[in-house]
PDB file of C-alpha atoms and ligand atoms in Angstrom:
ATOM      1  CA  MET A   1       0.032   0.000  -0.055  1.00  0.00           C
ATOM      2  CA  GLN A   2       1.387   3.475  -0.821  1.00  0.00           C
ATOM      3  CA  PRO A   3       1.330   6.163   1.805  1.00  0.00           C
ATOM      4  CA  ALA A   4       0.048   9.452   0.865  1.00  0.00           C
ATOM      5  CA  GLY A   5       2.240  12.474   0.444  1.00  0.00           C
ATOM      6  CA  PRO A   6       5.285  13.650  -1.406  1.00  0.00           C
ATOM      7  CA  ARG A   7       8.014  10.944  -1.869  1.00  0.00           C
ATOM      8  CA  ARG A   8      11.430  11.175  -3.062  1.00  0.00           C
ATOM      9  CA  VAL A   9      12.505   8.952  -5.811  1.00  0.00           C
ATOM     10  CA  GLY A  10      15.703   6.936  -6.752  1.00  0.00           C
ATOM     11  CA  ARG A  11      18.816   8.904  -5.672  1.00  0.00           C
ATOM     12  CA  LYS A  12      21.555   6.651  -6.388  1.00  0.00           C
ATOM     13  CA  MET A  13      22.628   4.541  -3.405  1.00  0.00           C
ATOM     14  CA  ASN A  14      26.046   5.081  -2.174  1.00  0.00           C
ATOM     15  CA  ARG A  15      28.216   3.360   0.491  1.00  0.00           C
ATOM     16  CA  ILE A  16      26.931   5.468   3.362  1.00  0.00           C
ATOM     17  CA  ALA A  17      23.213   5.035   2.388  1.00  0.00           C
ATOM     18  CA  ASP A  18      23.875   1.317   1.917  1.00  0.00           C
ATOM     19  CA  GLU A  19      25.335   1.032   5.432  1.00  0.00           C
ATOM     20  CA  GLN A  20      22.303   3.055   6.977  1.00  0.00           C
ATOM     21  CA  LYS A  21      20.026   0.615   5.052  1.00  0.00           C
ATOM     22  CA  ARG A  22      21.785  -2.386   6.290  1.00  0.00           C
ATOM     23  CA  GLN A  23      21.562  -1.263   9.916  1.00  0.00           C
ATOM     24  CA  ASN A  24      17.835  -0.490   9.467  1.00  0.00           C
ATOM     25  CA  ASP A  25      17.141  -3.950   7.944  1.00  0.00           C
ATOM     26  CA  HIS A  26      18.815  -5.533  11.168  1.00  0.00           C
ATOM     27  CA  SER A  27      16.946  -3.523  13.649  1.00  0.00           C
ATOM     28  CA  ARG A  28      13.511  -3.623  11.840  1.00  0.00           C
ATOM     29  CA  GLY A  29      12.227  -6.812  13.872  1.00  0.00           C
ATOM     30  CA  ARG A  30      13.011  -5.147  17.298  1.00  0.00           C
ATOM     31  CA  TRP A  31       9.619  -3.485  17.854  1.00  0.00           C
ATOM     32  CA  ASP A  32       8.851  -5.316  21.072  1.00  0.00           C
ATOM     33  CA  ARG A  33      12.347  -4.789  22.519  1.00  0.00           C
ATOM     34  CA  TYR A  34      12.008  -1.003  21.742  1.00  0.00           C
ATOM     35  CA  ALA A  35       8.844  -0.495  23.799  1.00  0.00           C
ATOM     36  CA  PRO A  36      10.252   1.284  26.907  1.00  0.00           C
ATOM     37  CA  HIS A  37      12.287   3.585  24.605  1.00  0.00           C
ATOM     38  CA  ARG A  38       9.374   4.132  22.210  1.00  0.00           C
ATOM     39  CA  GLY A  39       7.286   5.087  25.230  1.00  0.00           C
ATOM     40  CA  ARG A  40       9.859   7.767  26.324  1.00  0.00           C
ATOM     41  CA  VAL A  41      10.270   9.282  22.871  1.00  0.00           C
ATOM     42  CA  THR A  42       6.604   9.298  22.120  1.00  0.00           C
ATOM     43  CA  ARG A  43       5.732  10.894  25.398  1.00  0.00           C
ATOM     44  CA  LEU A  44       8.202  13.707  24.865  1.00  0.00           C
ATOM     45  CA  LEU A  45       6.902  14.315  21.467  1.00  0.00           C
ATOM     46  CA  ALA A  46       3.273  14.181  22.641  1.00  0.00           C
ATOM     47  CA  ASP A  47       3.959  16.505  25.518  1.00  0.00           C
ATOM     48  CA  ALA A  48       5.328  19.122  22.963  1.00  0.00           C
ATOM     49  CA  ALA A  49       2.180  19.113  20.767  1.00  0.00           C
ATOM     50  CA  PRO A  50       0.036  22.287  20.479  1.00  0.00           C
ATOM     51  CA  PRO A  51      -3.453  21.857  19.404  1.00  0.00           C
ATOM     52  CA  HIS A  52      -3.790  21.025  15.693  1.00  0.00           C
ATOM     53  CA  GLY A  53      -0.003  20.996  15.217  1.00  0.00           C
ATOM     54  CA  GLY A  54       2.420  19.364  12.808  1.00  0.00           C
ATOM     55  CA  LEU A  55       5.420  17.192  13.783  1.00  0.00           C
ATOM     56  CA  CYS A  56       8.470  16.443  11.784  1.00  0.00           C
ATOM     57  CA  VAL A  57      10.653  13.559  12.820  1.00  0.00           C
ATOM     58  CA  LEU A  58      14.247  13.497  11.393  1.00  0.00           C
ATOM     59  CA  GLY A  59      15.733   9.999  11.309  1.00  0.00           C
ATOM     60  CA  ALA A  60      12.515   8.167  11.763  1.00  0.00           C
ATOM     61  CA  GLY A  61      13.891   5.129   9.910  1.00  0.00           C
ATOM     62  CA  ASN A  62      11.724   2.086  10.879  1.00  0.00           C
ATOM     63  CA  SER A  63       9.733   4.304  13.403  1.00  0.00           C
ATOM     64  CA  ASN A  64      10.346   1.540  15.988  1.00  0.00           C
ATOM     65  CA  ASP A  65      10.803   4.446  18.460  1.00  0.00           C
ATOM     66  CA  LEU A  66       7.474   6.182  17.485  1.00  0.00           C
ATOM     67  CA  ASP A  67       4.002   5.170  18.484  1.00  0.00           C
ATOM     68  CA  LEU A  68       2.246   6.696  15.420  1.00  0.00           C
ATOM     69  CA  ALA A  69      -1.261   6.063  16.826  1.00  0.00           C
ATOM     70  CA  ALA A  70      -0.449   8.002  20.039  1.00  0.00           C
ATOM     71  CA  LEU A  71       1.253  10.825  18.020  1.00  0.00           C
ATOM     72  CA  LEU A  72      -1.870  11.111  15.686  1.00  0.00           C
ATOM     73  CA  GLN A  73      -4.009  11.628  18.671  1.00  0.00           C
ATOM     74  CA  VAL A  74      -2.182  14.884  19.487  1.00  0.00           C
ATOM     75  CA  TYR A  75      -0.763  16.033  15.945  1.00  0.00           C
ATOM     76  CA  ASP A  76      -2.819  16.696  12.841  1.00  0.00           C
ATOM     77  CA  GLN A  77       0.121  15.912  10.571  1.00  0.00           C
ATOM     78  CA  VAL A  78       3.250  13.796  11.027  1.00  0.00           C
ATOM     79  CA  HIS A  79       6.076  14.150   8.630  1.00  0.00           C
ATOM     80  CA  LEU A  80       8.794  11.329   8.671  1.00  0.00           C
ATOM     81  CA  VAL A  81      12.239  12.117   7.004  1.00  0.00           C
ATOM     82  CA  ASP A  82      15.089   9.658   6.489  1.00  0.00           C
ATOM     83  CA  LEU A  83      17.799   8.692   4.049  1.00  0.00           C
ATOM     84  CA  ASP A  84      16.307   5.108   3.795  1.00  0.00           C
ATOM     85  CA  PRO A  85      12.819   5.282   2.135  1.00  0.00           C
ATOM     86  CA  HIS A  86      12.218   1.495   2.530  1.00  0.00           C
ATOM     87  CA  ALA A  87      12.601   1.859   6.302  1.00  0.00           C
ATOM     88  CA  LEU A  88      10.076   4.581   6.394  1.00  0.00           C
ATOM     89  CA  GLN A  89       7.568   2.626   4.334  1.00  0.00           C
ATOM     90  CA  SER A  90       7.935  -0.541   6.255  1.00  0.00           C
ATOM     91  CA  GLY A  91       7.600   1.245   9.552  1.00  0.00           C
ATOM     92  CA  LEU A  92       4.465   2.879   8.518  1.00  0.00           C
ATOM     93  CA  ASP A  93       2.923  -0.509   7.197  1.00  0.00           C
ATOM     94  CA  ARG A  94       3.992  -2.147  10.461  1.00  0.00           C
ATOM     95  CA  GLN A  95       1.855   0.224  12.429  1.00  0.00           C
ATOM     96  CA  GLY A  96      -0.994  -0.170  10.021  1.00  0.00           C
ATOM     97  CA  TRP A  97      -0.977   3.605   8.845  1.00  0.00           C
ATOM     98  CA  GLY A  98      -0.024   2.986   5.192  1.00  0.00           C
ATOM     99  CA  ASP A  99      -3.055   4.682   3.768  1.00  0.00           C
ATOM    100  CA  THR A 100      -3.502   7.919   5.980  1.00  0.00           C
ATOM    101  CA  GLU A 101      -3.000  11.317   4.415  1.00  0.00           C
ATOM    102  CA  ARG A 102      -1.945  12.647   7.848  1.00  0.00           C
ATOM    103  CA  ILE A 103       1.495  10.860   7.653  1.00  0.00           C
ATOM    104  CA  ARG A 104       3.811  12.015   5.010  1.00  0.00           C
ATOM    105  CA  LEU A 105       7.090  10.248   4.161  1.00  0.00           C
ATOM    106  CA  TYR A 106      10.260  11.896   2.848  1.00  0.00           C
ATOM    107  CA  GLY A 107      12.864   9.292   1.879  1.00  0.00           C
ATOM    108  CA  ASN A 108      16.255   9.643   0.224  1.00  0.00           C
ATOM    109  CA  VAL A 109      16.769  12.851   2.161  1.00  0.00           C
ATOM    110  CA  ASP A 110      20.347  13.437   3.130  1.00  0.00           C
ATOM    111  CA  LEU A 111      20.384  15.393   6.369  1.00  0.00           C
ATOM    112  CA  THR A 112      24.121  15.985   6.121  1.00  0.00           C
ATOM    113  CA  TRP A 113      24.084  17.247   2.508  1.00  0.00           C
ATOM    114  CA  ILE A 114      27.500  15.812   1.989  1.00  0.00           C
ATOM    115  CA  ALA A 115      26.739  11.971   2.315  1.00  0.00           C
ATOM    116  CA  ASP A 116      27.416  11.569  -1.513  1.00  0.00           C
ATOM    117  CA  ARG A 117      30.749  13.297  -1.223  1.00  0.00           C
ATOM    118  CA  LEU A 118      31.770  11.423   2.029  1.00  0.00           C
ATOM    119  CA  ALA A 119      30.788   8.077   0.415  1.00  0.00           C
ATOM    120  CA  VAL A 120      33.623   8.405  -2.058  1.00  0.00           C
ATOM    121  CA  GLY A 121      36.269   8.504   0.700  1.00  0.00           C
ATOM    122  CA  THR A 122      37.457   5.671   2.917  1.00  0.00           C
ATOM    123  CA  PRO A 123      39.857   5.689   5.858  1.00  0.00           C
ATOM    124  CA  GLU A 124      42.576   4.163   3.623  1.00  0.00           C
ATOM    125  CA  ARG A 125      41.942   6.727   0.824  1.00  0.00           C
ATOM    126  CA  PRO A 126      40.372   9.634   2.523  1.00  0.00           C
ATOM    127  CA  LEU A 127      38.998  12.810   0.864  1.00  0.00           C
ATOM    128  CA  SER A 128      41.627  15.486   0.140  1.00  0.00           C
ATOM    129  CA  ASP A 129      41.748  18.748   2.013  1.00  0.00           C
ATOM    130  CA  ALA A 130      40.175  20.583  -0.836  1.00  0.00           C
ATOM    131  CA  GLU A 131      37.273  18.005  -0.816  1.00  0.00           C
ATOM    132  CA  LEU A 132      36.823  18.455   2.849  1.00  0.00           C
ATOM    133  CA  ASP A 133      36.751  22.242   2.480  1.00  0.00           C
ATOM    134  CA  LEU A 134      34.028  21.770  -0.187  1.00  0.00           C
ATOM    135  CA  CYS A 135      32.140  19.634   2.317  1.00  0.00           C
ATOM    136  CA  ALA A 136      32.349  22.338   4.987  1.00  0.00           C
ATOM    137  CA  GLU A 137      31.046  24.903   2.391  1.00  0.00           C
ATOM    138  CA  THR A 138      28.236  22.769   1.261  1.00  0.00           C
ATOM    139  CA  MET A 139      27.096  22.244   4.892  1.00  0.00           C
ATOM    140  CA  ALA A 140      27.382  25.824   5.682  1.00  0.00           C
ATOM    141  CA  ALA A 141      25.486  27.096   2.564  1.00  0.00           C
ATOM    142  CA  HIS A 142      23.026  24.120   2.433  1.00  0.00           C
ATOM    143  CA  PRO A 143      19.998  24.676   0.259  1.00  0.00           C
ATOM    144  CA  PRO A 144      16.718  24.439   2.167  1.00  0.00           C
ATOM    145  CA  LEU A 145      15.147  21.032   2.474  1.00  0.00           C
ATOM    146  CA  ASP A 146      12.088  20.339   0.372  1.00  0.00           C
ATOM    147  CA  LEU A 147       9.730  19.914   3.317  1.00  0.00           C
ATOM    148  CA  PRO A 148       6.675  21.813   4.267  1.00  0.00           C
ATOM    149  CA  SER A 149       8.231  23.719   7.188  1.00  0.00           C
ATOM    150  CA  PRO A 150       7.931  25.453   9.609  1.00  0.00           C
ATOM    151  CA  PHE A 151       6.699  22.670  11.966  1.00  0.00           C
ATOM    152  CA  ASP A 152       5.328  23.011  15.433  1.00  0.00           C
ATOM    153  CA  THR A 153       7.487  20.264  16.686  1.00  0.00           C
ATOM    154  CA  VAL A 154      10.787  19.047  15.260  1.00  0.00           C
ATOM    155  CA  ALA A 155      12.450  15.833  16.582  1.00  0.00           C
ATOM    156  CA  SER A 156      15.690  14.204  15.834  1.00  0.00           C
ATOM    157  CA  VAL A 157      15.674  10.790  17.127  1.00  0.00           C
ATOM    158  CA  CYS A 158      19.072   9.177  17.777  1.00  0.00           C
ATOM    159  CA  LEU A 159      20.001  10.659  14.443  1.00  0.00           C
ATOM    160  CA  LEU A 160      23.100  12.639  15.347  1.00  0.00           C
ATOM    161  CA  THR A 161      25.221   9.558  16.099  1.00  0.00           C
ATOM    162  CA  GLN A 162      24.213   8.193  12.664  1.00  0.00           C
ATOM    163  CA  LEU A 163      25.246  11.418  10.914  1.00  0.00           C
ATOM    164  CA  ILE A 164      28.499  11.332  12.815  1.00  0.00           C
ATOM    165  CA  GLN A 165      28.992   7.811  11.729  1.00  0.00           C
ATOM    166  CA  CYS A 166      28.785   8.977   8.081  1.00  0.00           C
ATOM    167  CA  VAL A 167      31.999  10.995   8.712  1.00  0.00           C
ATOM    168  CA  THR A 168      33.845   8.277  10.619  1.00  0.00           C
ATOM    169  CA  LEU A 169      33.014   5.694   7.808  1.00  0.00           C
ATOM    170  CA  SER A 170      34.337   8.004   5.402  1.00  0.00           C
ATOM    171  CA  LEU A 171      37.561   9.528   7.086  1.00  0.00           C
ATOM    172  CA  GLY A 172      38.269   7.155   9.939  1.00  0.00           C
ATOM    173  CA  GLU A 173      38.502   8.324  13.472  1.00  0.00           C
ATOM    174  CA  ARG A 174      42.244   8.980  13.236  1.00  0.00           C
ATOM    175  CA  HIS A 175      41.968  11.378  10.387  1.00  0.00           C
ATOM    176  CA  PRO A 176      43.379  14.817  11.402  1.00  0.00           C
ATOM    177  CA  ARG A 177      40.129  16.597  10.154  1.00  0.00           C
ATOM    178  CA  CYS A 178      37.613  14.056  11.476  1.00  0.00           C
ATOM    179  CA  VAL A 179      36.777  15.770  14.748  1.00  0.00           C
ATOM    180  CA  GLU A 180      36.587  19.239  12.953  1.00  0.00           C
ATOM    181  CA  THR A 181      34.146  17.730  10.326  1.00  0.00           C
ATOM    182  CA  ILE A 182      31.991  16.026  13.017  1.00  0.00           C
ATOM    183  CA  LEU A 183      31.834  19.376  14.929  1.00  0.00           C
ATOM    184  CA  ARG A 184      30.792  21.224  11.684  1.00  0.00           C
ATOM    185  CA  LEU A 185      28.078  18.543  11.045  1.00  0.00           C
ATOM    186  CA  ARG A 186      26.811  18.842  14.680  1.00  0.00           C
ATOM    187  CA  ALA A 187      26.548  22.683  14.370  1.00  0.00           C
ATOM    188  CA  GLN A 188      24.611  22.316  11.108  1.00  0.00           C
ATOM    189  CA  HIS A 189      22.256  19.719  12.663  1.00  0.00           C
ATOM    190  CA  LEU A 190      21.556  21.928  15.726  1.00  0.00           C
ATOM    191  CA  GLY A 191      20.974  24.936  13.469  1.00  0.00           C
ATOM    192  CA  LEU A 192      18.675  22.814  11.230  1.00  0.00           C
ATOM    193  CA  LEU A 193      16.315  21.904  14.176  1.00  0.00           C
ATOM    194  CA  LEU A 194      15.676  25.564  14.781  1.00  0.00           C
ATOM    195  CA  GLU A 195      15.393  26.402  10.990  1.00  0.00           C
ATOM    196  CA  LEU A 196      12.577  23.932  10.636  1.00  0.00           C
ATOM    197  CA  LEU A 197      10.686  25.230  13.496  1.00  0.00           C
ATOM    198  CA  ARG A 198       7.938  27.778  13.711  1.00  0.00           C
ATOM    199  CA  PRO A 199       8.488  30.670  16.206  1.00  0.00           C
ATOM    200  CA  GLY A 200       7.316  29.279  19.573  1.00  0.00           C
ATOM    201  CA  GLY A 201       7.796  25.728  18.377  1.00  0.00           C
ATOM    202  CA  THR A 202       9.674  22.909  20.133  1.00  0.00           C
ATOM    203  CA  ALA A 203      12.586  20.800  19.035  1.00  0.00           C
ATOM    204  CA  VAL A 204      13.264  17.508  20.828  1.00  0.00           C
ATOM    205  CA  LEU A 205      16.892  16.269  20.178  1.00  0.00           C
ATOM    206  CA  VAL A 206      17.051  12.659  21.297  1.00  0.00           C
ATOM    207  CA  LEU A 207      20.736  11.682  21.937  1.00  0.00           C
ATOM    208  CA  ASP A 208      22.193   8.159  22.468  1.00  0.00           C
ATOM    209  CA  PHE A 209      25.643   9.253  23.812  1.00  0.00           C
ATOM    210  CA  VAL A 210      27.268   6.020  25.159  1.00  0.00           C
ATOM    211  CA  SER A 211      26.609   2.264  24.884  1.00  0.00           C
ATOM    212  CA  SER A 212      27.265  -0.915  26.857  1.00  0.00           C
ATOM    213  CA  GLN A 213      30.109  -1.607  24.365  1.00  0.00           C
ATOM    214  CA  THR A 214      32.324   0.774  26.331  1.00  0.00           C
ATOM    215  CA  CYS A 215      30.296   0.673  29.604  1.00  0.00           C
ATOM    216  CA  PRO A 216      29.421  -3.001  30.129  1.00  0.00           C
ATOM    217  CA  GLU A 217      27.667  -2.422  33.526  1.00  0.00           C
ATOM    218  CA  LEU A 218      25.204   0.020  31.862  1.00  0.00           C
ATOM    219  CA  PRO A 219      22.268  -2.504  31.537  1.00  0.00           C
ATOM    220  CA  GLN A 220      22.344  -3.084  35.291  1.00  0.00           C
ATOM    221  CA  VAL A 221      22.400   0.600  36.436  1.00  0.00           C
ATOM    222  CA  PRO A 222      19.101   1.423  38.234  1.00  0.00           C
ATOM    223  CA  GLU A 223      17.091   4.250  36.541  1.00  0.00           C
ATOM    224  CA  SER A 224      17.592   6.465  39.668  1.00  0.00           C
ATOM    225  CA  HIS A 225      21.379   6.324  39.192  1.00  0.00           C
ATOM    226  CA  LEU A 226      21.506   6.879  35.460  1.00  0.00           C
ATOM    227  CA  PHE A 227      22.074  10.634  35.742  1.00  0.00           C
ATOM    228  CA  ASP A 228      25.041  10.103  38.129  1.00  0.00           C
ATOM    229  CA  LYS A 229      26.300   7.387  35.779  1.00  0.00           C
ATOM    230  CA  ALA A 230      26.101   9.776  32.742  1.00  0.00           C
ATOM    231  CA  VAL A 231      28.136  12.362  34.651  1.00  0.00           C
ATOM    232  CA  GLU A 232      30.747   9.956  35.655  1.00  0.00           C
ATOM    233  CA  LEU A 233      31.034   8.507  32.138  1.00  0.00           C
ATOM    234  CA  ILE A 234      31.305  11.913  30.594  1.00  0.00           C
ATOM    235  CA  SER A 235      33.857  12.987  33.062  1.00  0.00           C
ATOM    236  CA  ARG A 236      35.975   9.956  32.146  1.00  0.00           C
ATOM    237  CA  ARG A 237      35.366  10.936  28.437  1.00  0.00           C
ATOM    238  CA  ASN A 238      33.496   7.544  27.779  1.00  0.00           C
ATOM    239  CA  PHE A 239      30.951   8.848  25.276  1.00  0.00           C
ATOM    240  CA  PHE A 240      30.498   9.191  21.459  1.00  0.00           C
ATOM    241  CA  THR A 241      32.591  11.906  19.782  1.00  0.00           C
ATOM    242  CA  GLY A 242      30.430  15.055  19.395  1.00  0.00           C
ATOM    243  CA  VAL A 243      27.430  13.802  21.469  1.00  0.00           C
ATOM    244  CA  ASN A 244      28.103  15.098  24.990  1.00  0.00           C
ATOM    245  CA  PRO A 245      24.516  16.251  25.943  1.00  0.00           C
ATOM    246  CA  PHE A 246      25.902  18.780  28.399  1.00  0.00           C
ATOM    247  CA  VAL A 247      27.987  20.421  25.668  1.00  0.00           C
ATOM    248  CA  ILE A 248      25.040  20.346  23.297  1.00  0.00           C
ATOM    249  CA  ARG A 249      22.713  21.986  25.921  1.00  0.00           C
ATOM    250  CA  HIS A 250      25.392  24.640  26.507  1.00  0.00           C
ATOM    251  CA  LEU A 251      25.760  25.264  22.796  1.00  0.00           C
ATOM    252  CA  PHE A 252      22.014  26.036  22.751  1.00  0.00           C
ATOM    253  CA  GLU A 253      22.414  28.275  25.634  1.00  0.00           C
ATOM    254  CA  SER A 254      25.521  30.198  24.431  1.00  0.00           C
ATOM    255  CA  ASP A 255      26.347  29.766  20.721  1.00  0.00           C
ATOM    256  CA  PRO A 256      25.655  33.022  19.061  1.00  0.00           C
ATOM    257  CA  ALA A 257      24.555  31.037  15.915  1.00  0.00           C
ATOM    258  CA  LEU A 258      21.722  29.474  17.901  1.00  0.00           C
ATOM    259  CA  THR A 259      20.830  31.582  21.054  1.00  0.00           C
ATOM    260  CA  PRO A 260      19.042  34.411  19.162  1.00  0.00           C
ATOM    261  CA  ALA A 261      16.311  31.904  18.244  1.00  0.00           C
ATOM    262  CA  VAL A 262      16.304  30.011  21.541  1.00  0.00           C
ATOM    263  CA  ASP A 263      13.798  30.737  24.417  1.00  0.00           C
ATOM    264  CA  SER A 264      14.560  27.907  26.670  1.00  0.00           C
ATOM    265  CA  VAL A 265      16.708  24.677  26.867  1.00  0.00           C
ATOM    266  CA  GLN A 266      16.044  21.724  29.055  1.00  0.00           C
ATOM    267  CA  MET A 267      17.858  18.317  29.372  1.00  0.00           C
ATOM    268  CA  THR A 268      15.728  15.256  30.379  1.00  0.00           C
ATOM    269  CA  ALA A 269      16.763  12.629  32.825  1.00  0.00           C
ATOM    270  CA  PRO A 270      18.655   9.845  30.966  1.00  0.00           C
ATOM    271  CA  TRP A 271      17.035   6.416  30.191  1.00  0.00           C
ATOM    272  CA  LEU A 272      18.154   3.170  28.725  1.00  0.00           C
ATOM    273  CA  TRP A 273      17.419   2.015  25.146  1.00  0.00           C
ATOM    274  CA  ASP A 274      17.730  -1.662  24.694  1.00  0.00           C
ATOM    275  CA  PHE A 275      18.887  -1.992  21.093  1.00  0.00           C
ATOM    276  CA  GLY A 276      19.495  -5.709  21.154  1.00  0.00           C
ATOM    277  CA  PRO A 277      23.217  -6.120  20.550  1.00  0.00           C
ATOM    278  CA  ARG A 278      23.925  -3.172  22.913  1.00  0.00           C
ATOM    279  CA  VAL A 279      22.184  -0.950  25.427  1.00  0.00           C
ATOM    280  CA  TYR A 280      22.456   2.804  24.909  1.00  0.00           C
ATOM    281  CA  LEU A 281      22.251   5.625  27.421  1.00  0.00           C
ATOM    282  CA  VAL A 282      19.960   8.100  25.942  1.00  0.00           C
ATOM    283  CA  CYS A 283      18.557  11.640  26.920  1.00  0.00           C
ATOM    284  CA  ALA A 284      16.759  14.421  25.167  1.00  0.00           C
ATOM    285  CA  ILE A 285      17.442  18.194  24.875  1.00  0.00           C
ATOM    286  CA  VAL A 286      14.039  19.971  24.609  1.00  0.00           C
ATOM    287  CA  ILE A 287      14.555  23.479  23.046  1.00  0.00           C
ATOM    288  CA  ARG A 288      11.705  25.963  22.781  1.00  0.00           C
ATOM    289  CA  ARG A 289      12.120  28.499  19.857  1.00  0.00           C
ATOM    290  CA  LYS A 290      11.421  32.150  20.687  1.00  0.00           C
ATOM    291  CA  ALA A 291       7.948  33.176  19.940  1.00  0.00           C
ATOM    292  CA  THR A 292       9.064  35.998  17.741  1.00  0.00           C
ATOM    293  CA  ALA A 293      11.472  35.464  14.851  1.00  0.00           C
ATOM    294  CA  PRO A 294      15.080  36.841  15.705  1.00  0.00           C
ATOM    295  CA  ARG A 295      15.826  40.126  13.927  1.00  0.00           C
ATOM    296  CA  SER A 296      18.398  39.879  11.301  1.00  0.00           C
ATOM    297  CA  PRO A 297      21.445  42.118  11.574  1.00  0.00           C
ATOM    298  CA  ASP A 298      20.065  44.131   8.734  1.00  0.00           C
ATOM    299  CA  ASP A 299      17.004  45.165  10.726  1.00  0.00           C
ATOM    300  CA  ARG A 300      19.007  46.900  13.397  1.00  0.00           C
TER     301      ARG A 300
HETATM  302  C1  SAM B 401      19.258   5.119  14.906  1.00  0.00           C
HETATM  303  S1  SAM B 401      18.217   5.223  13.580  1.00  0.00           S
HETATM  304  C2  SAM B 401      16.794   6.080  14.381  1.00  0.00           C
HETATM  305  C3  SAM B 401      15.937   4.994  14.832  1.00  0.00           C
HETATM  306  C4  SAM B 401      14.576   5.000  14.114  1.00  0.00           C
HETATM  307  N1  SAM B 401      13.760   6.012  14.414  1.00  0.00           N
HETATM  308  C5  SAM B 401      13.932   3.602  14.179  1.00  0.00           C
HETATM  309  O1  SAM B 401      13.156   3.467  15.125  1.00  0.00           O
HETATM  310  O2  SAM B 401      14.346   2.669  13.528  1.00  0.00           O
HETATM  311  C6  SAM B 401      18.962   6.623  12.756  1.00  0.00           C
HETATM  312  C7  SAM B 401      18.247   6.809  11.348  1.00  0.00           C
HETATM  313  O3  SAM B 401      19.081   7.875  10.703  1.00  0.00           O
HETATM  314  C8  SAM B 401      19.017   7.698   9.321  1.00  0.00           C
HETATM  315  N2  SAM B 401      20.206   8.337   8.747  1.00  0.00           N
HETATM  316  C9  SAM B 401      21.440   8.140   8.797  1.00  0.00           C
HETATM  317  N3  SAM B 401      22.146   9.046   8.115  1.00  0.00           N
HETATM  318  C10 SAM B 401      21.282   9.824   7.471  1.00  0.00           C
HETATM  319  C11 SAM B 401      21.361  11.013   6.701  1.00  0.00           C
HETATM  320  N4  SAM B 401      22.612  11.437   6.294  1.00  0.00           N
HETATM  321  N5  SAM B 401      20.158  11.667   6.327  1.00  0.00           N
HETATM  322  C12 SAM B 401      19.046  11.241   6.810  1.00  0.00           C
HETATM  323  N6  SAM B 401      18.856  10.194   7.569  1.00  0.00           N
HETATM  324  C13 SAM B 401      19.998   9.451   7.922  1.00  0.00           C
HETATM  325  C14 SAM B 401      19.195   6.189   9.186  1.00  0.00           C
HETATM  326  O4  SAM B 401      18.620   5.743   8.021  1.00  0.00           O
HETATM  327  C15 SAM B 401      18.396   5.704  10.418  1.00  0.00           C
HETATM  328  O5  SAM B 401      17.058   5.259   9.978  1.00  0.00           O
END
C-alpha cells in the first residue's frame, strides 16, 4: 500500500546510504524490544504538541521508536524524514498507517548534504583537504530541505550519532580533520532543528551518547542512578565523539549562531534504550524556539 504525500524517488545509493539501510534492515524486527524507549520518545513528542499541530521527525527510519497512533491523537500531521525510504515505508505499514494522508514520508533525504561526497572516501583513501573544504562549504550554505516547514515540533531521534558515523565511515577516526568535520556537522544539525521550527515551536533532540560496548555495566544501572552514571562516564570521556549532551545543551544556551532563536533549553533525565546487541544511554534536549523570529542584523 502506498502512503499519501510527497515521496522522493531513486537517488543513487552510495556506500553510506547502503550502510544505513543495512543497519535499518537489522533492527527492523526489534519492535517489542524498543517498547520502553518508544514510550519515552513518544511521550516527549506528545507533551510538546500544540492543538492541531504538525510534527516532523528526522531520522525516523523504521519508526520503532515512534507510537504513530499516539502521535496522531495529538498532532494533525506527522512528517517522517530519512535517508532510507524502505525503512520509512515498512515502519508505516507495520503500524497499520499505510493509507493515511496525515502521515507523509520523505525518503532519500540526506540530512548532512554531504553523504554523496563522503561516500567516495575511505579511511584508507580519505578525501583531500580541498574536498573536505568543499564539504564544509556545502554544509554551511546548504539549500533548504524540500519539506513543508515550519513545523510546530521537530524531533531528531538518535540521528546525530548516525550522521557522525557517516563522517567516521568516510575519514576514519584518526584522520586529522575528523573531529573538525564532526563538529561542523553537529553545528549544522543543531541549526537545522531551529530552522525547521515555527516561532514558539519545540525541538526534541534525542541523543544516544554512550553504549554498553564501552560501559558493560550500563544495563544493570538502576534508573535512579542513570544521571550520576552519565556524569561519571562523561567526566571519564566515555561517550560518542560530538554527542556530549551537556555540551550540546550549553551550545543552545551560548552559541551566537543558535541563542538568538532560543527561548529555553532543558535536558531530560537519561534512560536506557535496549537496542538488542547493545544498550544505549539516552537523553533528550528540549528546546523552545522564541515566539518571535530573531531580527536579522540588517533590521538593526
Ligand atoms: C538510530 S536510527 C533512528 C531509529 C529509528 N527512528 C527507528 O526506530 O528505526 C537513525 C536513522 O538515521 C538515518 N540516517 C542516517 N544517516 C542519515 C542522513 N545522512 N540523512 C538522513 N537520515 C539518515 C538512518 O537511515 C536511520 O533510520
